[in-house]
Tab-separated table of C-alpha atoms in Angstrom:
chain	number	residue	atom	x	y	z
S	1	MET	CA	-12.204	64.435	5.442
S	2	LYS	CA	-9.716	62.372	3.488
S	3	ILE	CA	-7.324	60.428	5.701
S	4	MET	CA	-3.876	59.647	4.329
S	5	VAL	CA	-3.021	55.945	4.562
S	6	TYR	CA	0.543	54.655	4.993
S	7	ASP	CA	2.066	51.204	4.923
S	8	LEU	CA	3.933	52.135	8.103
S	9	ILE	CA	3.632	54.941	10.629
S	10	VAL	CA	6.630	55.429	12.907
S	11	LEU	CA	6.099	57.255	16.186
S	12	GLY	CA	9.401	58.735	17.334
S	13	GLY	CA	12.390	60.004	15.365
S	14	GLY	CA	15.250	58.671	17.489
S	15	PRO	CA	17.739	56.000	16.330
S	16	GLY	CA	15.200	53.176	16.180
S	17	GLY	CA	12.509	55.361	14.632
S	18	TYR	CA	14.407	57.101	11.862
S	19	HIS	CA	16.445	53.994	11.030
S	20	GLY	CA	13.277	51.930	10.819
S	21	ALA	CA	11.657	54.562	8.604
S	22	LEU	CA	14.670	54.550	6.269
S	23	GLN	CA	14.667	50.751	6.109
S	24	ALA	CA	10.949	50.679	5.361
S	25	ALA	CA	11.055	53.342	2.668
S	26	SER	CA	14.044	51.716	0.965
S	27	ASN	CA	11.874	48.598	0.659
S	28	ASN	CA	9.059	50.540	-1.038
S	29	LEU	CA	6.803	50.893	1.998
S	30	LYS	CA	4.947	54.209	2.100
S	31	THR	CA	6.241	55.562	5.411
S	32	LEU	CA	5.339	58.402	7.753
S	33	LEU	CA	7.590	59.451	10.630
S	34	ILE	CA	6.090	61.523	13.460
S	35	GLU	CA	8.464	63.313	15.858
S	36	LYS	CA	7.322	65.700	18.602
S	37	ASP	CA	10.693	67.385	19.149
S	38	LYS	CA	13.946	66.966	17.225
S	39	LEU	CA	15.022	64.261	14.804
S	40	GLY	CA	17.683	62.024	16.305
S	41	GLY	CA	15.948	61.696	19.643
S	42	VAL	CA	17.767	61.651	22.963
S	43	CYS	CA	20.869	60.039	21.447
S	44	LEU	CA	21.608	62.827	19.020
S	45	ASN	CA	20.301	65.810	20.988
S	46	GLU	CA	20.873	65.147	24.683
S	47	GLY	CA	22.679	61.826	24.993
S	48	CYS	CA	25.295	59.932	22.992
S	49	ILE	CA	26.495	62.657	20.636
S	50	PRO	CA	26.440	65.757	22.884
S	51	THR	CA	28.127	63.963	25.781
S	52	LYS	CA	30.871	62.565	23.557
S	53	THR	CA	31.438	66.031	22.111
S	54	LEU	CA	31.980	67.423	25.609
S	55	LEU	CA	34.195	64.504	26.615
S	56	GLN	CA	36.369	64.923	23.536
S	57	SER	CA	36.997	68.596	24.358
S	58	ALA	CA	37.850	67.720	27.957
S	59	LYS	CA	40.187	64.987	26.751
S	60	VAL	CA	42.090	67.388	24.486
S	61	TYR	CA	42.321	69.900	27.338
S	62	HIS	CA	43.692	67.245	29.680
S	63	HIS	CA	46.241	66.114	27.074
S	64	ALA	CA	47.434	69.681	26.616
S	65	LEU	CA	47.884	70.142	30.363
S	66	HIS	CA	49.815	66.892	30.749
S	67	SER	CA	51.693	66.616	27.453
S	68	GLU	CA	55.187	67.023	28.905
S	69	VAL	CA	55.473	63.268	29.423
S	70	LEU	CA	55.462	63.015	25.611
S	71	GLY	CA	58.087	65.735	25.235
S	72	VAL	CA	55.569	68.398	24.281
S	73	THR	CA	55.222	71.583	26.310
S	74	ALA	CA	52.044	73.609	26.013
S	75	SER	CA	51.645	76.996	27.670
S	76	ASN	CA	48.646	79.196	28.495
S	77	VAL	CA	46.208	76.317	28.051
S	78	GLU	CA	42.654	77.514	28.617
S	79	TYR	CA	39.291	75.810	28.547
S	80	HIS	CA	36.354	77.764	27.141
S	81	HIS	CA	33.160	75.981	28.112
S	82	GLU	CA	30.963	78.335	26.082
S	83	LYS	CA	32.871	77.464	22.893
S	84	VAL	CA	32.574	73.771	23.701
S	85	LEU	CA	28.801	74.158	24.064
S	86	LYS	CA	28.647	76.001	20.752
S	87	ARG	CA	30.503	73.170	19.023
S	88	LYS	CA	28.251	70.585	20.719
S	89	ASN	CA	25.182	72.300	19.312
S	90	GLU	CA	26.740	72.601	15.868
S	91	VAL	CA	27.605	68.891	15.799
S	92	SER	CA	24.053	67.901	16.744
S	93	ALA	CA	22.578	70.300	14.177
S	94	GLN	CA	24.833	68.933	11.454
S	95	LEU	CA	23.841	65.343	12.192
S	96	ARG	CA	20.134	66.232	12.423
S	97	SER	CA	20.384	67.856	9.019
S	98	GLY	CA	21.970	64.697	7.666
S	99	ILE	CA	19.159	62.536	9.010
S	100	ARG	CA	16.514	64.860	7.550
S	101	SER	CA	18.238	64.714	4.159
S	102	GLN	CA	18.364	60.909	4.247
S	103	LEU	CA	14.686	60.693	5.130
S	104	LYS	CA	13.733	63.090	2.339
S	105	ALA	CA	15.889	61.293	-0.229
S	106	SER	CA	14.335	57.958	0.776
S	107	GLY	CA	10.801	59.280	0.420
S	108	VAL	CA	9.896	59.233	4.116
S	109	GLU	CA	7.269	61.847	4.985
S	110	VAL	CA	8.011	63.628	8.285
S	111	ILE	CA	5.430	65.386	10.456
S	112	GLU	CA	6.490	67.401	13.493
S	113	GLY	CA	4.012	66.969	16.315
S	114	TYR	CA	2.780	64.654	19.029
S	115	GLY	CA	1.433	61.425	17.594
S	116	GLN	CA	-1.201	59.558	19.585
S	117	ILE	CA	-2.815	56.238	18.705
S	118	LEU	CA	-6.583	56.732	18.604
S	119	ARG	CA	-8.120	53.394	17.683
S	120	ARG	CA	-7.785	50.225	15.700
S	121	GLN	CA	-9.761	49.531	12.555
S	122	ALA	CA	-10.043	46.507	10.334
S	123	ASP	CA	-7.495	47.876	7.866
S	124	GLY	CA	-5.113	49.687	10.192
S	125	PHE	CA	-4.598	52.103	13.052
S	126	LEU	CA	-5.762	55.697	13.330
S	127	VAL	CA	-3.198	58.147	14.674
S	128	GLY	CA	-3.844	61.771	15.551
S	129	ILE	CA	-1.317	64.601	15.354
S	130	GLY	CA	-3.188	67.603	16.676
S	131	ASP	CA	-6.032	68.205	14.246
S	132	VAL	CA	-4.528	65.893	11.619
S	133	MET	CA	-5.556	62.252	11.401
S	134	VAL	CA	-3.622	59.557	9.525
S	135	LYS	CA	-3.902	55.813	9.186
S	136	GLY	CA	-1.148	53.224	9.237
S	137	LYS	CA	-1.479	49.620	8.155
S	138	ARG	CA	1.317	48.989	10.637
S	139	LEU	CA	2.853	50.925	13.532
S	140	LEU	CA	6.458	51.108	14.692
S	141	LEU	CA	6.614	52.584	18.198
S	142	ALA	CA	9.926	54.254	19.001
S	143	THR	CA	9.147	56.981	21.522
S	144	GLY	CA	12.254	56.433	23.647
S	145	ALA	CA	12.666	57.087	27.352
S	146	SER	CA	13.113	59.941	29.795
S	147	SER	CA	14.910	60.486	33.101
S	148	VAL	CA	13.501	58.845	36.206
S	149	ILE	CA	12.933	61.322	39.019
S	150	PRO	CA	13.102	59.341	42.267
S	151	PRO	CA	10.752	60.176	45.176
S	152	ILE	CA	13.393	62.007	47.191
S	153	PRO	CA	12.035	64.723	49.499
S	154	GLY	CA	13.010	68.132	48.121
S	155	ILE	CA	14.042	66.949	44.667
S	156	ARG	CA	11.111	68.537	42.816
S	157	GLU	CA	11.765	71.884	44.445
S	158	ALA	CA	15.465	71.663	43.556
S	159	LEU	CA	14.569	70.826	39.938
S	160	ASP	CA	12.172	73.761	39.770
S	161	GLN	CA	14.879	76.080	41.119
S	162	GLY	CA	17.442	74.850	38.583
S	163	ILE	CA	19.737	73.532	41.320
S	164	ALA	CA	19.020	69.894	40.507
S	165	LEU	CA	19.369	68.932	36.841
S	166	THR	CA	18.727	65.881	34.690
S	167	SER	CA	21.029	64.630	31.945
S	168	ARG	CA	19.234	67.013	29.572
S	169	GLU	CA	19.790	70.302	31.425
S	170	ILE	CA	23.348	69.520	32.538
S	171	LEU	CA	24.495	69.688	28.910
S	172	ASP	CA	23.629	73.368	28.656
S	173	ILE	CA	24.778	74.935	31.919
S	174	PRO	CA	26.691	78.088	30.947
S	175	ASP	CA	29.749	77.602	33.178
S	176	ILE	CA	31.754	74.804	34.726
S	177	PRO	CA	30.477	74.648	38.330
S	178	GLU	CA	32.825	74.811	41.257
S	179	SER	CA	31.173	71.680	42.683
S	180	LEU	CA	28.755	69.014	41.490
S	181	THR	CA	26.987	66.184	43.302
S	182	ILE	CA	25.864	63.319	41.072
S	183	ILE	CA	23.148	60.945	42.262
S	184	GLY	CA	23.777	57.677	40.438
S	185	GLY	CA	27.003	55.953	39.413
S	186	GLY	CA	25.827	54.403	36.168
S	187	VAL	CA	26.992	55.223	32.643
S	188	ILE	CA	25.562	58.753	32.443
S	189	GLY	CA	26.699	59.669	35.938
S	190	LEU	CA	30.244	58.456	35.338
S	191	GLU	CA	30.637	60.183	31.986
S	192	MET	CA	29.436	63.467	33.462
S	193	ALA	CA	31.664	62.986	36.520
S	194	GLU	CA	34.620	62.532	34.175
S	195	TYR	CA	33.797	65.615	32.143
S	196	PHE	CA	33.290	68.021	35.012
S	197	ALA	CA	36.176	66.675	37.084
S	198	LYS	CA	38.532	67.142	34.117
S	199	THR	CA	37.378	70.696	33.570
S	200	GLY	CA	37.708	71.849	37.173
S	201	SER	CA	34.678	70.815	39.243
S	202	ARG	CA	34.811	69.106	42.624
S	203	VAL	CA	32.673	66.047	41.953
S	204	THR	CA	30.949	63.688	44.388
S	205	VAL	CA	29.084	60.607	43.153
S	206	ILE	CA	26.496	58.958	45.410
S	207	GLU	CA	25.562	55.407	44.389
S	208	MET	CA	23.189	52.950	46.111
S	209	GLN	CA	24.977	49.836	44.853
S	210	ASN	CA	28.325	48.483	46.030
S	211	GLN	CA	29.978	49.135	42.668
S	212	ILE	CA	29.945	51.694	39.865
S	213	GLY	CA	29.068	51.146	36.214
S	214	GLY	CA	25.872	49.189	36.713
S	215	PRO	CA	26.124	45.670	35.255
S	216	ILE	CA	29.822	45.750	34.342
S	217	ASP	CA	32.147	42.998	35.535
S	218	SER	CA	33.105	43.465	39.199
S	219	GLU	CA	36.871	43.277	38.571
S	220	ILE	CA	36.590	45.927	35.875
S	221	SER	CA	34.416	48.049	38.179
S	222	SER	CA	36.849	47.813	41.077
S	223	THR	CA	39.859	48.944	39.033
S	224	PHE	CA	37.788	51.581	37.258
S	225	LEU	CA	36.721	53.008	40.629
S	226	LYS	CA	40.335	53.249	41.759
S	227	ILE	CA	41.300	55.145	38.602
S	228	LEU	CA	38.437	57.627	38.885
S	229	LYS	CA	39.236	58.249	42.541
S	230	GLN	CA	42.810	59.072	41.534
S	231	LYS	CA	41.352	61.791	39.323
S	232	GLY	CA	39.856	63.429	42.389
S	233	ILE	CA	36.280	62.193	42.030
S	234	GLN	CA	34.783	61.283	45.411
S	235	PHE	CA	32.546	58.235	45.566
S	236	GLU	CA	30.025	57.252	48.196
S	237	LEU	CA	28.893	53.667	47.513
S	238	ASN	CA	26.190	51.746	49.349
S	239	ALA	CA	24.694	55.157	50.056
S	240	LYS	CA	21.041	56.167	49.902
S	241	VAL	CA	19.973	59.759	49.356
S	242	GLN	CA	17.440	60.760	52.005
S	243	SER	CA	16.614	64.330	51.038
S	244	ILE	CA	17.630	67.407	49.078
S	245	ASP	CA	17.436	70.876	50.582
S	246	GLN	CA	18.376	73.367	47.871
S	247	HIS	CA	22.158	72.814	47.387
S	248	GLN	CA	22.512	70.199	50.136
S	249	VAL	CA	22.160	66.449	49.651
S	250	THR	CA	21.647	64.309	52.745
S	251	TYR	CA	22.446	60.613	52.433
S	252	GLU	CA	22.681	57.578	54.679
S	253	LYS	CA	25.608	55.191	54.651
S	254	GLN	CA	26.374	52.372	57.068
S	255	GLY	CA	23.741	53.639	59.447
S	256	LYS	CA	25.182	57.140	59.589
S	257	THR	CA	23.907	60.376	58.062
S	258	PHE	CA	26.128	62.576	55.876
S	259	ARG	CA	25.632	65.816	53.966
S	260	VAL	CA	27.316	67.294	50.926
S	261	ASP	CA	26.851	70.787	49.502
S	262	SER	CA	27.396	71.652	45.861
S	263	GLU	CA	26.536	74.271	43.279
S	264	TYR	CA	24.529	71.787	41.198
S	265	ILE	CA	23.011	68.350	41.713
S	266	LEU	CA	22.816	65.969	38.759
S	267	VAL	CA	20.108	63.288	38.943
S	268	CYS	CA	21.152	60.139	37.040
S	269	THR	CA	18.942	57.444	38.526
S	270	GLY	CA	17.860	55.640	35.388
S	271	ARG	CA	15.420	56.114	32.535
S	272	LYS	CA	11.840	55.004	31.932
S	273	PRO	CA	10.038	54.297	28.624
S	274	ASN	CA	7.792	57.050	27.281
S	275	ILE	CA	4.449	55.234	27.230
S	276	GLU	CA	2.231	57.940	28.725
S	277	ASN	CA	-0.367	59.497	26.400
S	278	LEU	CA	0.807	57.311	23.526
S	279	GLY	CA	-2.578	55.630	23.216
S	280	LEU	CA	-1.416	52.077	23.899
S	281	GLU	CA	-4.551	51.317	25.902
S	282	ALA	CA	-6.713	52.374	22.948
S	283	ILE	CA	-5.603	49.321	20.994
S	284	GLY	CA	-4.679	47.013	23.910
S	285	VAL	CA	-0.873	46.961	23.669
S	286	GLU	CA	0.534	45.014	26.605
S	287	THR	CA	3.104	46.565	28.936
S	288	ILE	CA	5.155	44.900	31.664
S	289	LYS	CA	6.681	47.038	34.424
S	290	GLY	CA	6.283	50.146	32.313
S	291	CYS	CA	7.856	48.652	29.167
S	292	VAL	CA	6.091	47.650	25.963
S	293	SER	CA	6.212	43.876	25.714
S	294	THR	CA	7.675	42.504	22.456
S	295	ASP	CA	8.723	39.139	21.065
S	296	GLU	CA	11.996	38.269	19.325
S	297	THR	CA	10.819	40.002	16.135
S	298	GLY	CA	9.889	43.222	17.913
S	299	GLN	CA	6.141	42.622	17.568
S	300	THR	CA	3.813	43.472	20.426
S	301	ASN	CA	0.785	41.401	21.421
S	302	ILE	CA	-1.169	43.320	18.769
S	303	PRO	CA	-0.502	42.130	15.182
S	304	ASN	CA	1.266	44.720	12.997
S	305	VAL	CA	2.323	46.836	15.981
S	306	TYR	CA	6.045	46.825	16.757
S	307	ALA	CA	8.153	48.532	19.424
S	308	VAL	CA	11.887	49.230	19.419
S	309	GLY	CA	14.559	50.968	21.467
S	310	ASP	CA	14.142	52.191	25.017
S	311	LEU	CA	10.398	51.685	24.790
S	312	ASN	CA	10.647	47.904	25.202
S	313	GLY	CA	13.256	48.246	27.966
S	314	LYS	CA	15.344	45.281	26.836
S	315	SER	CA	18.572	47.069	26.011
S	316	MET	CA	18.530	50.859	26.268
S	317	LEU	CA	21.268	51.497	23.715
S	318	ALA	CA	21.065	53.331	20.390
S	319	HIS	CA	22.754	50.536	18.467
S	320	THR	CA	20.296	48.025	19.897
S	321	ALA	CA	17.457	50.189	18.590
S	322	TYR	CA	19.037	50.229	15.119
S	323	ARG	CA	19.127	46.456	14.985
S	324	GLU	CA	15.655	46.061	16.473
S	325	ALA	CA	14.297	48.357	13.774
S	326	GLU	CA	15.969	46.275	11.073
S	327	VAL	CA	14.464	43.075	12.482
S	328	CYS	CA	11.002	44.667	12.615
S	329	ILE	CA	11.134	45.827	9.002
S	330	GLN	CA	12.449	42.491	7.800
S	331	THR	CA	9.606	40.786	9.675
S	332	ILE	CA	7.094	43.113	8.000
S	333	LEU	CA	8.612	42.139	4.648
S	334	GLY	CA	8.069	38.470	5.456
S	335	LYS	CA	11.701	37.583	6.122
S	336	LYS	CA	12.772	35.472	9.079
S	337	GLU	CA	14.982	37.475	11.391
S	338	GLN	CA	15.001	37.862	15.150
S	339	MET	CA	16.815	39.766	17.864
S	340	ARG	CA	19.708	38.200	19.736
S	341	TYR	CA	20.628	40.261	22.758
S	342	HIS	CA	23.508	38.159	24.130
S	343	SER	CA	26.134	39.727	21.847
S	344	ILE	CA	25.234	43.428	22.063
S	345	PRO	CA	28.264	45.459	23.212
S	346	ALA	CA	28.152	48.465	25.538
S	347	VAL	CA	30.644	51.256	26.259
S	348	ILE	CA	31.341	53.844	28.944
S	349	TYR	CA	33.183	56.683	27.173
S	350	THR	CA	35.331	57.872	30.036
S	351	THR	CA	39.128	57.918	30.125
S	352	PRO	CA	39.903	55.086	30.342
S	353	GLU	CA	37.025	53.633	28.391
S	354	VAL	CA	35.113	50.585	29.531
S	355	ALA	CA	33.648	48.254	26.906
S	356	TYR	CA	32.016	44.895	27.364
S	357	VAL	CA	29.907	42.237	25.718
S	358	GLY	CA	28.391	38.971	26.864
S	359	GLU	CA	28.633	37.221	30.193
S	360	THR	CA	30.391	38.643	33.210
S	361	GLU	CA	31.972	36.288	35.700
S	362	GLU	CA	29.013	36.964	38.006
S	363	SER	CA	26.371	36.182	35.374
S	364	ALA	CA	28.209	33.002	34.355
S	365	ILE	CA	28.112	31.836	37.971
S	366	ALA	CA	24.427	32.731	38.265
S	367	LYS	CA	23.636	30.685	35.134
S	368	GLY	CA	25.641	27.693	36.342
S	369	ILE	CA	28.113	27.862	33.452
S	370	ASP	CA	31.376	25.979	33.943
S	371	TYR	CA	33.651	28.821	32.931
S	372	ALA	CA	37.262	29.906	32.891
S	373	LYS	CA	38.620	33.444	32.783
S	374	VAL	CA	41.823	35.010	31.600
S	375	ASN	CA	43.015	38.527	32.440
S	376	LEU	CA	45.793	40.298	30.582
S	377	PRO	CA	47.214	43.818	31.016
S	378	LEU	CA	46.800	46.065	27.983
S	379	ASN	CA	50.495	46.832	28.357
S	380	TYR	CA	51.051	43.594	26.447
S	381	SER	CA	50.307	45.825	23.453
S	382	GLY	CA	53.242	47.907	22.257
S	383	ARG	CA	50.908	50.524	20.866
S	384	TYR	CA	49.135	50.851	24.205
S	385	VAL	CA	52.457	51.459	25.984
S	386	VAL	CA	53.478	54.063	23.387
S	387	GLU	CA	50.213	55.992	23.352
S	388	GLN	CA	48.740	55.428	26.826
S	389	GLY	CA	51.499	54.268	29.140
S	390	ASP	CA	49.279	53.466	32.127
S	391	ARG	CA	49.442	50.218	34.034
S	392	ASN	CA	45.770	49.884	34.935
S	393	GLY	CA	44.167	48.840	31.651
S	394	PHE	CA	43.361	45.179	31.127
S	395	ILE	CA	41.190	42.761	29.195
S	396	LYS	CA	39.171	39.967	30.748
S	397	ILE	CA	37.797	37.109	28.685
S	398	VAL	CA	35.188	34.657	29.987
S	399	ILE	CA	35.234	31.227	28.348
S	400	ASP	CA	32.723	28.378	28.455
S	401	LYS	CA	34.999	25.448	29.355
S	402	LYS	CA	32.634	22.826	27.930
S	403	TYR	CA	32.998	24.163	24.385
S	404	ASN	CA	36.078	26.415	24.782
S	405	GLN	CA	33.776	29.133	23.490
S	406	ILE	CA	34.145	32.872	24.097
S	407	ILE	CA	31.082	34.030	26.053
S	408	GLY	CA	32.239	37.368	27.476
S	409	VAL	CA	34.847	40.058	26.811
S	410	HIS	CA	35.484	43.034	29.106
S	411	ILE	CA	38.029	45.786	28.462
S	412	LEU	CA	39.212	48.653	30.643
S	413	GLY	CA	41.377	51.060	28.664
S	414	ASN	CA	41.309	53.489	25.783
S	415	TYR	CA	40.492	52.101	22.328
S	416	ALA	CA	38.114	49.639	24.012
S	417	SER	CA	35.133	51.177	22.192
S	418	GLU	CA	36.733	50.491	18.803
S	419	ILE	CA	37.755	46.934	19.677
S	420	ILE	CA	34.623	45.595	21.310
S	421	TYR	CA	32.724	45.100	18.038
S	422	GLY	CA	35.235	42.384	17.141
S	423	ALA	CA	34.587	40.668	20.444
S	424	ALA	CA	30.836	40.958	19.813
S	425	MET	CA	31.342	39.269	16.462
S	426	MET	CA	33.199	36.439	18.211
S	427	LEU	CA	30.219	35.878	20.486
S	428	GLU	CA	27.689	36.218	17.674
S	429	THR	CA	29.498	33.609	15.567
S	430	GLU	CA	30.188	31.348	18.570
S	431	MET	CA	33.931	31.398	18.061
S	432	ARG	CA	36.127	29.057	20.065
S	433	THR	CA	39.587	29.737	21.393
S	434	SER	CA	41.084	27.648	18.566
S	435	ASP	CA	39.316	29.870	16.009
S	436	ILE	CA	40.830	33.016	17.491
S	437	GLU	CA	44.303	31.486	17.404
S	438	GLN	CA	44.003	31.375	13.627
S	439	LEU	CA	43.044	35.045	13.266
S	440	VAL	CA	45.664	37.589	12.222
S	441	PHE	CA	45.552	40.880	14.144
S	442	PRO	CA	47.345	44.023	12.923
S	443	HIS	CA	50.592	44.900	14.680
S	444	PRO	CA	51.076	47.080	16.586
S	445	SER	CA	47.481	47.403	17.733
S	446	VAL	CA	45.704	47.239	21.056
S	447	SER	CA	43.349	44.621	19.614
S	448	GLU	CA	46.221	42.123	19.682
S	449	VAL	CA	45.636	41.627	23.396
S	450	ILE	CA	42.594	39.501	22.547
S	451	LYS	CA	44.791	36.956	20.829
S	452	ASP	CA	47.501	37.308	23.483
S	453	ALA	CA	44.932	36.563	26.178
S	454	ILE	CA	43.737	33.471	24.344
S	455	HIS	CA	47.347	32.314	23.982
S	456	GLN	CA	47.747	32.690	27.746
S	457	TYR	CA	44.601	30.650	28.313
S	458	ILE	CA	45.727	27.840	26.027
S	459	LYS	CA	49.236	27.942	27.474
S	460	ILE	CA	47.935	27.142	30.961
S	461	GLY	CA	45.924	24.238	29.681
S	462	GLY	CA	42.697	25.811	28.456
């Protein structure tokens, strides 16, 4: 039997996988992409894109209901969840089609099926897809991650009954539930809390930590929590779920036991890399705490085997996977590039948005950095006052006092997602406060608050 040989075999068609395949093929590497489900991975099919589609519809609905403050009166405003789901599916299908077209135009061969590494040979790696066997001189592993199901008594039964859902199933429930309990106050939990609260659900979020939003700055988290509570979302922090009995969640808080009943339960307790049945042990790929271990070029402990995206567990973000894939391909081509994780931005796409990059005040303290901080309300921006009008949004900048260098930027407020890339660039290029003073920002724009904040810092002697 003749075995097809490729310069690169990519396992997984999510952001890191398909982007890596495109990069490889555009550099004349014969490339095969193997995907067991849908091109685009979790991001395109059950993560980034679908959730933002739902959130956009909820945002428009909310604007229509509350437009009188802008002098616009809307009547008979209705929300049709089934039409929103239809649009969500159409958006994902359109983007999947675009990816498939790009791959075809670039010469990437795509096989649908489950790829498993079989063994290593002197000239490459054998991979099986069902009855088909192929060989790759190099491998790019990009199999993503899946929801963690914590060992909570009753959770498996609730999942089997369709009462408890993961972030995958919640995107396709046919109706807006009357009530929803969310276990986990991280990014996914908060975005889903926002969506369902805006569209009519009574939402309760149970979180083990003492703040929401995971690793976000504590000042941002505190104000963010206050805003979400004002929207009617109930939060139970420092709370541990003890059991699930059909629609009832029992949790412990401050030594006392509480119960909450809801129509659905959403489990958002993190994600774990998909390393099972991949065949890593067949070639000796090292894993640490369930993640594939990689160096700064994305290479594993096995030469010519690379891993990107959620699989290596370093930064579970689609845009991180894109960049990791680029670094891997450049390394394969013999060029010297490496990953730098300190300037990767992250966003929570609620209303208001939260966006951040670099050091928080807490991480600066933990690292012993002599830092200064400056906070400035977003209402310093005329555009923000005109279009948003709230008094809660603010920007926080963390500065290394030794070099007057920007090492962290944190924004609470709409437009944050479109501004944070500029802050990331400031960190990546090691800009100092004096450098930012010389930049010209468009007026009126919300981005101006970055320069305004730096002016405030310098004004007080920074």
